mmCIF file with all atom_site columns, C-alpha atoms in Angstrom:
data_model
loop_
_atom_site.group_PDB
_atom_site.id
_atom_site.type_symbol
_atom_site.label_atom_id
_atom_site.label_alt_id
_atom_site.label_comp_id
_atom_site.label_asym_id
_atom_site.label_entity_id
_atom_site.label_seq_id
_atom_site.pdbx_PDB_ins_code
_atom_site.Cartn_x
_atom_site.Cartn_y
_atom_site.Cartn_z
_atom_site.occupancy
_atom_site.B_iso_or_equiv
_atom_site.pdbx_formal_charge
_atom_site.auth_seq_id
_atom_site.auth_comp_id
_atom_site.auth_asym_id
_atom_site.auth_atom_id
_atom_site.pdbx_PDB_model_num
ATOM 1   C CA . UNK U 1 1   ? -11.043 -31.242 13.576 1.00 68.00 ? 1152 UNK U CA 1
ATOM 2   C CA . UNK U 1 2   ? -7.289  -31.016 14.020 1.00 83.00 ? 1153 UNK U CA 1
ATOM 3   C CA . UNK U 1 3   ? -5.998  -28.100 16.031 1.00 91.00 ? 1154 UNK U CA 1
ATOM 4   C CA . UNK U 1 4   ? -4.006  -25.488 14.120 1.00 91.00 ? 1155 UNK U CA 1
ATOM 5   C CA . UNK U 1 5   ? -0.766  -23.874 15.242 1.00 93.00 ? 1156 UNK U CA 1
ATOM 6   C CA . UNK U 1 6   ? -0.464  -20.089 15.449 1.00 93.00 ? 1157 UNK U CA 1
ATOM 7   C CA . UNK U 1 7   ? 2.506   -20.326 13.083 1.00 93.00 ? 1158 UNK U CA 1
ATOM 8   C CA . UNK U 1 8   ? 0.075   -21.466 10.367 1.00 94.00 ? 1159 UNK U CA 1
ATOM 9   C CA . UNK U 1 9   ? -1.404  -17.933 10.360 1.00 96.00 ? 1160 UNK U CA 1
ATOM 10  C CA . UNK U 1 10  ? 0.711   -15.876 7.948  1.00 97.00 ? 1161 UNK U CA 1
ATOM 11  C CA . UNK U 1 11  ? 1.251   -12.126 8.401  1.00 98.00 ? 1162 UNK U CA 1
ATOM 12  C CA . UNK U 1 12  ? 2.552   -9.873  5.635  1.00 98.00 ? 1163 UNK U CA 1
ATOM 13  C CA . UNK U 1 13  ? 3.358   -6.164  5.513  1.00 98.00 ? 1164 UNK U CA 1
ATOM 14  C CA . UNK U 1 14  ? 4.023   -3.807  2.612  1.00 98.00 ? 1165 UNK U CA 1
ATOM 15  C CA . UNK U 1 15  ? 4.949   -0.166  2.125  1.00 98.00 ? 1166 UNK U CA 1
ATOM 16  C CA . UNK U 1 16  ? 2.016   2.257   1.977  1.00 97.00 ? 1167 UNK U CA 1
ATOM 17  C CA . UNK U 1 17  ? 1.569   4.881   -0.725 1.00 95.00 ? 1168 UNK U CA 1
ATOM 18  C CA . UNK U 1 18  ? -2.145  5.620   -0.312 1.00 95.00 ? 1169 UNK U CA 1
ATOM 19  C CA . UNK U 1 19  ? -5.265  4.051   1.181  1.00 94.00 ? 1170 UNK U CA 1
ATOM 20  C CA . UNK U 1 20  ? -6.626  2.817   -2.161 1.00 94.00 ? 1171 UNK U CA 1
ATOM 21  C CA . UNK U 1 21  ? -3.621  1.258   -3.910 1.00 94.00 ? 1172 UNK U CA 1
ATOM 22  C CA . UNK U 1 22  ? -3.188  -2.266  -2.552 1.00 95.00 ? 1173 UNK U CA 1
ATOM 23  C CA . UNK U 1 23  ? 0.185   -3.887  -3.102 1.00 96.00 ? 1174 UNK U CA 1
ATOM 24  C CA . UNK U 1 24  ? 0.383   -6.848  -5.448 1.00 95.00 ? 1175 UNK U CA 1
ATOM 25  C CA . UNK U 1 25  ? 1.385   -10.214 -4.005 1.00 94.00 ? 1176 UNK U CA 1
ATOM 26  C CA . UNK U 1 26  ? 5.088   -9.600  -4.747 1.00 95.00 ? 1177 UNK U CA 1
ATOM 27  C CA . UNK U 1 27  ? 4.913   -6.318  -2.801 1.00 96.00 ? 1178 UNK U CA 1
ATOM 28  C CA . UNK U 1 28  ? 4.106   -8.023  0.489  1.00 98.00 ? 1179 UNK U CA 1
ATOM 29  C CA . UNK U 1 29  ? 6.882   -9.093  2.860  1.00 98.00 ? 1180 UNK U CA 1
ATOM 30  C CA . UNK U 1 30  ? 6.372   -12.119 5.095  1.00 98.00 ? 1181 UNK U CA 1
ATOM 31  C CA . UNK U 1 31  ? 6.617   -11.072 8.745  1.00 98.00 ? 1182 UNK U CA 1
ATOM 32  C CA . UNK U 1 32  ? 8.121   -14.223 10.213 1.00 97.00 ? 1183 UNK U CA 1
ATOM 33  C CA . UNK U 1 33  ? 11.897  -14.239 10.646 1.00 97.00 ? 1184 UNK U CA 1
ATOM 34  C CA . UNK U 1 34  ? 12.768  -13.601 14.292 1.00 96.00 ? 1185 UNK U CA 1
ATOM 35  C CA . UNK U 1 35  ? 9.113   -13.178 15.290 1.00 97.00 ? 1186 UNK U CA 1
ATOM 36  C CA . UNK U 1 36  ? 8.358   -15.590 18.131 1.00 96.00 ? 1187 UNK U CA 1
ATOM 37  C CA . UNK U 1 37  ? 4.997   -14.233 19.326 1.00 97.00 ? 1188 UNK U CA 1
ATOM 38  C CA . UNK U 1 38  ? 2.091   -12.618 17.478 1.00 97.00 ? 1189 UNK U CA 1
ATOM 39  C CA . UNK U 1 39  ? -0.413  -11.303 19.988 1.00 96.00 ? 1190 UNK U CA 1
ATOM 40  C CA . UNK U 1 40  ? -3.957  -10.385 18.997 1.00 96.00 ? 1191 UNK U CA 1
ATOM 41  C CA . UNK U 1 41  ? -4.893  -7.258  20.964 1.00 95.00 ? 1192 UNK U CA 1
ATOM 42  C CA . UNK U 1 42  ? -8.076  -6.380  19.074 1.00 94.00 ? 1193 UNK U CA 1
ATOM 43  C CA . UNK U 1 43  ? -10.361 -4.139  21.141 1.00 94.00 ? 1194 UNK U CA 1
ATOM 44  C CA . UNK U 1 44  ? -14.058 -3.360  21.075 1.00 93.00 ? 1195 UNK U CA 1
ATOM 45  C CA . UNK U 1 45  ? -14.932 0.325   21.244 1.00 93.00 ? 1196 UNK U CA 1
ATOM 46  C CA . UNK U 1 46  ? -17.976 0.694   23.471 1.00 94.00 ? 1197 UNK U CA 1
ATOM 47  C CA . UNK U 1 47  ? -20.491 3.166   24.770 1.00 95.00 ? 1198 UNK U CA 1
ATOM 48  C CA . UNK U 1 48  ? -22.383 2.517   27.976 1.00 94.00 ? 1199 UNK U CA 1
ATOM 49  C CA . UNK U 1 49  ? -25.862 3.890   28.555 1.00 91.00 ? 1200 UNK U CA 1
ATOM 50  C CA . UNK U 1 50  ? -28.885 3.417   30.741 1.00 91.00 ? 1201 UNK U CA 1
ATOM 51  C CA . UNK U 1 51  ? -32.429 3.828   29.480 1.00 87.00 ? 1202 UNK U CA 1
ATOM 52  C CA . UNK U 1 52  ? -35.700 4.376   31.351 1.00 90.00 ? 1203 UNK U CA 1
ATOM 53  C CA . UNK U 1 53  ? -36.057 0.652   32.007 1.00 89.00 ? 1204 UNK U CA 1
ATOM 54  C CA . UNK U 1 54  ? -33.103 1.014   34.374 1.00 88.00 ? 1205 UNK U CA 1
ATOM 55  C CA . UNK U 1 55  ? -31.046 -1.505  32.460 1.00 91.00 ? 1206 UNK U CA 1
ATOM 56  C CA . UNK U 1 56  ? -27.369 -0.743  31.896 1.00 92.00 ? 1207 UNK U CA 1
ATOM 57  C CA . UNK U 1 57  ? -26.394 -1.517  28.318 1.00 91.00 ? 1208 UNK U CA 1
ATOM 58  C CA . UNK U 1 58  ? -23.085 -1.575  26.490 1.00 93.00 ? 1209 UNK U CA 1
ATOM 59  C CA . UNK U 1 59  ? -23.238 -0.795  22.776 1.00 93.00 ? 1210 UNK U CA 1
ATOM 60  C CA . UNK U 1 60  ? -20.370 -1.875  20.504 1.00 94.00 ? 1211 UNK U CA 1
ATOM 61  C CA . UNK U 1 61  ? -19.578 1.194   18.404 1.00 93.00 ? 1212 UNK U CA 1
ATOM 62  C CA . UNK U 1 62  ? -16.470 -0.081  16.655 1.00 92.00 ? 1213 UNK U CA 1
ATOM 63  C CA . UNK U 1 63  ? -13.639 -2.573  16.553 1.00 93.00 ? 1214 UNK U CA 1
ATOM 64  C CA . UNK U 1 64  ? -9.959  -1.678  16.570 1.00 94.00 ? 1215 UNK U CA 1
ATOM 65  C CA . UNK U 1 65  ? -7.870  -4.484  15.074 1.00 96.00 ? 1216 UNK U CA 1
ATOM 66  C CA . UNK U 1 66  ? -4.399  -4.758  16.635 1.00 97.00 ? 1217 UNK U CA 1
ATOM 67  C CA . UNK U 1 67  ? -1.614  -7.314  16.325 1.00 98.00 ? 1218 UNK U CA 1
ATOM 68  C CA . UNK U 1 68  ? 1.511   -7.222  18.507 1.00 98.00 ? 1219 UNK U CA 1
ATOM 69  C CA . UNK U 1 69  ? 4.539   -9.018  17.026 1.00 98.00 ? 1220 UNK U CA 1
ATOM 70  C CA . UNK U 1 70  ? 7.480   -9.693  19.330 1.00 97.00 ? 1221 UNK U CA 1
ATOM 71  C CA . UNK U 1 71  ? 10.746  -11.521 18.900 1.00 96.00 ? 1222 UNK U CA 1
ATOM 72  C CA . UNK U 1 72  ? 14.365  -11.022 17.969 1.00 96.00 ? 1223 UNK U CA 1
ATOM 73  C CA . UNK U 1 73  ? 15.943  -8.484  15.628 1.00 95.00 ? 1224 UNK U CA 1
ATOM 74  C CA . UNK U 1 74  ? 16.878  -9.698  12.143 1.00 95.00 ? 1225 UNK U CA 1
ATOM 75  C CA . UNK U 1 75  ? 17.987  -6.676  10.120 1.00 87.00 ? 1226 UNK U CA 1
ATOM 76  C CA . UNK U 1 76  ? 18.605  -8.960  7.131  1.00 95.00 ? 1227 UNK U CA 1
ATOM 77  C CA . UNK U 1 77  ? 14.873  -9.706  6.992  1.00 97.00 ? 1228 UNK U CA 1
ATOM 78  C CA . UNK U 1 78  ? 13.026  -7.402  4.573  1.00 98.00 ? 1229 UNK U CA 1
ATOM 79  C CA . UNK U 1 79  ? 9.865   -7.169  6.707  1.00 98.00 ? 1230 UNK U CA 1
ATOM 80  C CA . UNK U 1 80  ? 11.818  -6.187  9.821  1.00 97.00 ? 1231 UNK U CA 1
ATOM 81  C CA . UNK U 1 81  ? 13.865  -3.736  7.724  1.00 97.00 ? 1232 UNK U CA 1
ATOM 82  C CA . UNK U 1 82  ? 10.589  -2.061  6.655  1.00 98.00 ? 1233 UNK U CA 1
ATOM 83  C CA . UNK U 1 83  ? 9.549   -1.735  10.305 1.00 98.00 ? 1234 UNK U CA 1
ATOM 84  C CA . UNK U 1 84  ? 12.975  -0.312  11.132 1.00 96.00 ? 1235 UNK U CA 1
ATOM 85  C CA . UNK U 1 85  ? 12.575  2.433   8.486  1.00 96.00 ? 1236 UNK U CA 1
ATOM 86  C CA . UNK U 1 86  ? 9.321   3.520   10.158 1.00 96.00 ? 1237 UNK U CA 1
ATOM 87  C CA . UNK U 1 87  ? 10.320  3.577   13.815 1.00 94.00 ? 1238 UNK U CA 1
ATOM 88  C CA . UNK U 1 88  ? 11.037  7.332   14.024 1.00 96.00 ? 1239 UNK U CA 1
ATOM 89  C CA . UNK U 1 89  ? 8.429   8.407   11.471 1.00 97.00 ? 1240 UNK U CA 1
ATOM 90  C CA . UNK U 1 90  ? 5.293   10.324  12.409 1.00 97.00 ? 1241 UNK U CA 1
ATOM 91  C CA . UNK U 1 91  ? 1.813   10.732  10.914 1.00 96.00 ? 1242 UNK U CA 1
ATOM 92  C CA . UNK U 1 92  ? 1.304   8.934   7.609  1.00 97.00 ? 1243 UNK U CA 1
ATOM 93  C CA . UNK U 1 93  ? 4.969   7.919   7.709  1.00 97.00 ? 1244 UNK U CA 1
ATOM 94  C CA . UNK U 1 94  ? 3.930   5.083   10.016 1.00 98.00 ? 1245 UNK U CA 1
ATOM 95  C CA . UNK U 1 95  ? 1.328   3.657   7.619  1.00 98.00 ? 1246 UNK U CA 1
ATOM 96  C CA . UNK U 1 96  ? 1.744   0.236   6.035  1.00 98.00 ? 1247 UNK U CA 1
ATOM 97  C CA . UNK U 1 97  ? -0.430  -2.352  4.362  1.00 98.00 ? 1248 UNK U CA 1
ATOM 98  C CA . UNK U 1 98  ? -1.040  -5.421  6.524  1.00 98.00 ? 1249 UNK U CA 1
ATOM 99  C CA . UNK U 1 99  ? -2.452  -8.710  5.356  1.00 98.00 ? 1250 UNK U CA 1
ATOM 100 C CA . UNK U 1 100 ? -2.877  -11.941 7.211  1.00 98.00 ? 1251 UNK U CA 1
ATOM 101 C CA . UNK U 1 101 ? -4.160  -15.319 6.194  1.00 97.00 ? 1252 UNK U CA 1
ATOM 102 C CA . UNK U 1 102 ? -5.917  -17.107 9.031  1.00 96.00 ? 1253 UNK U CA 1
ATOM 103 C CA . UNK U 1 103 ? -5.471  -20.801 9.669  1.00 94.00 ? 1254 UNK U CA 1
ATOM 104 C CA . UNK U 1 104 ? -8.818  -21.470 7.936  1.00 93.00 ? 1255 UNK U CA 1
ATOM 105 C CA . UNK U 1 105 ? -7.598  -19.747 4.737  1.00 94.00 ? 1256 UNK U CA 1
ATOM 106 C CA . UNK U 1 106 ? -9.569  -16.506 5.210  1.00 96.00 ? 1257 UNK U CA 1
ATOM 107 C CA . UNK U 1 107 ? -7.561  -13.436 4.173  1.00 97.00 ? 1258 UNK U CA 1
ATOM 108 C CA . UNK U 1 108 ? -7.789  -10.026 5.848  1.00 97.00 ? 1259 UNK U CA 1
ATOM 109 C CA . UNK U 1 109 ? -6.159  -6.940  4.346  1.00 97.00 ? 1260 UNK U CA 1
ATOM 110 C CA . UNK U 1 110 ? -6.059  -3.248  5.107  1.00 97.00 ? 1261 UNK U CA 1
ATOM 111 C CA . UNK U 1 111 ? -4.160  -0.094  5.927  1.00 98.00 ? 1262 UNK U CA 1
ATOM 112 C CA . UNK U 1 112 ? -2.532  -0.059  9.342  1.00 98.00 ? 1263 UNK U CA 1
ATOM 113 C CA . UNK U 1 113 ? -0.101  1.979   11.405 1.00 98.00 ? 1264 UNK U CA 1
ATOM 114 C CA . UNK U 1 114 ? 2.976   0.839   13.279 1.00 98.00 ? 1265 UNK U CA 1
ATOM 115 C CA . UNK U 1 115 ? 2.838   1.903   16.929 1.00 98.00 ? 1266 UNK U CA 1
ATOM 116 C CA . UNK U 1 116 ? 5.265   1.569   19.827 1.00 97.00 ? 1267 UNK U CA 1
ATOM 117 C CA . UNK U 1 117 ? 8.146   0.327   17.657 1.00 97.00 ? 1268 UNK U CA 1
ATOM 118 C CA . UNK U 1 118 ? 10.925  -0.925  19.925 1.00 96.00 ? 1269 UNK U CA 1
ATOM 119 C CA . UNK U 1 119 ? 14.034  -2.312  18.272 1.00 94.00 ? 1270 UNK U CA 1
ATOM 120 C CA . UNK U 1 120 ? 17.022  -3.415  20.357 1.00 88.00 ? 1271 UNK U CA 1
ATOM 121 C CA . UNK U 1 121 ? 17.524  -3.121  24.058 1.00 83.00 ? 1272 UNK U CA 1
ATOM 122 C CA . UNK U 1 122 ? 17.583  -5.607  26.880 1.00 81.00 ? 1273 UNK U CA 1
ATOM 123 C CA . UNK U 1 123 ? 20.169  -7.380  28.975 1.00 86.00 ? 1274 UNK U CA 1
ATOM 124 C CA . UNK U 1 124 ? 23.746  -7.429  27.693 1.00 89.00 ? 1275 UNK U CA 1
ATOM 125 C CA . UNK U 1 125 ? 23.839  -11.216 27.390 1.00 93.00 ? 1276 UNK U CA 1
ATOM 126 C CA . UNK U 1 126 ? 20.581  -11.603 25.430 1.00 91.00 ? 1277 UNK U CA 1
ATOM 127 C CA . UNK U 1 127 ? 19.597  -11.266 21.796 1.00 92.00 ? 1278 UNK U CA 1
ATOM 128 C CA . UNK U 1 128 ? 18.347  -7.886  20.572 1.00 94.00 ? 1279 UNK U CA 1
ATOM 129 C CA . UNK U 1 129 ? 14.570  -7.748  20.808 1.00 95.00 ? 1280 UNK U CA 1
ATOM 130 C CA . UNK U 1 130 ? 11.886  -6.253  18.565 1.00 96.00 ? 1281 UNK U CA 1
ATOM 131 C CA . UNK U 1 131 ? 8.272   -5.452  19.378 1.00 97.00 ? 1282 UNK U CA 1
ATOM 132 C CA . UNK U 1 132 ? 5.615   -3.221  17.865 1.00 98.00 ? 1283 UNK U CA 1
ATOM 133 C CA . UNK U 1 133 ? 1.892   -2.912  17.315 1.00 98.00 ? 1284 UNK U CA 1
ATOM 134 C CA . UNK U 1 134 ? 0.126   -3.141  13.960 1.00 98.00 ? 1285 UNK U CA 1
ATOM 135 C CA . UNK U 1 135 ? -3.080  -1.127  14.393 1.00 98.00 ? 1286 UNK U CA 1
ATOM 136 C CA . UNK U 1 136 ? -5.613  -0.974  11.577 1.00 97.00 ? 1287 UNK U CA 1
ATOM 137 C CA . UNK U 1 137 ? -7.278  2.316   10.691 1.00 88.00 ? 1288 UNK U CA 1
ATOM 138 C CA . UNK U 1 138 ? -10.529 0.465   9.979  1.00 90.00 ? 1289 UNK U CA 1
ATOM 139 C CA . UNK U 1 139 ? -11.765 -3.114  9.984  1.00 91.00 ? 1290 UNK U CA 1
ATOM 140 C CA . UNK U 1 140 ? -9.732  -4.961  7.332  1.00 95.00 ? 1291 UNK U CA 1
ATOM 141 C CA . UNK U 1 141 ? -11.347 -6.281  4.168  1.00 95.00 ? 1292 UNK U CA 1
ATOM 142 C CA . UNK U 1 142 ? -12.196 -9.976  4.494  1.00 95.00 ? 1293 UNK U CA 1
ATOM 143 C CA . UNK U 1 143 ? -11.818 -12.446 1.635  1.00 93.00 ? 1294 UNK U CA 1
ATOM 144 C CA . UNK U 1 144 ? -13.093 -15.963 2.386  1.00 88.00 ? 1295 UNK U CA 1
ATOM 145 C CA . UNK U 1 145 ? -11.016 -18.962 1.397  1.00 84.00 ? 1296 UNK U CA 1
ATOM 146 C CA . UNK U 1 146 ? -11.415 -19.673 -2.308 1.00 70.00 ? 1297 UNK U CA 1
#
């Protein structure tokens, strides 16, 4: 099997209005221009316990899906412009829809929040940088490749 490149995984974001109304395909903005790294910082939520057998056990109680895009500012890009409108928002003002299509064609989609939005800054002789976290409220809906 040929190895896939990370750039073959496509990430899209869209404005959020409520948790039930998914955007149509035209409503999604491709998160690509200026983005040079897309980290996957998904975390298991765990609970440790010990029973009368004396065995320490870790139970997985949940999964928190997180992606961490980083790169260079492109205010002309619609996806980055959406992120920029959210950077000083609070509460539900930080919600978006996030969809990605994995390199095997599987699609994941769900409501997420933008965290730690950092736009601009850095050394005077470097390009403006952008970084943020896309954190899902719940495990995204999975649609296998058709």
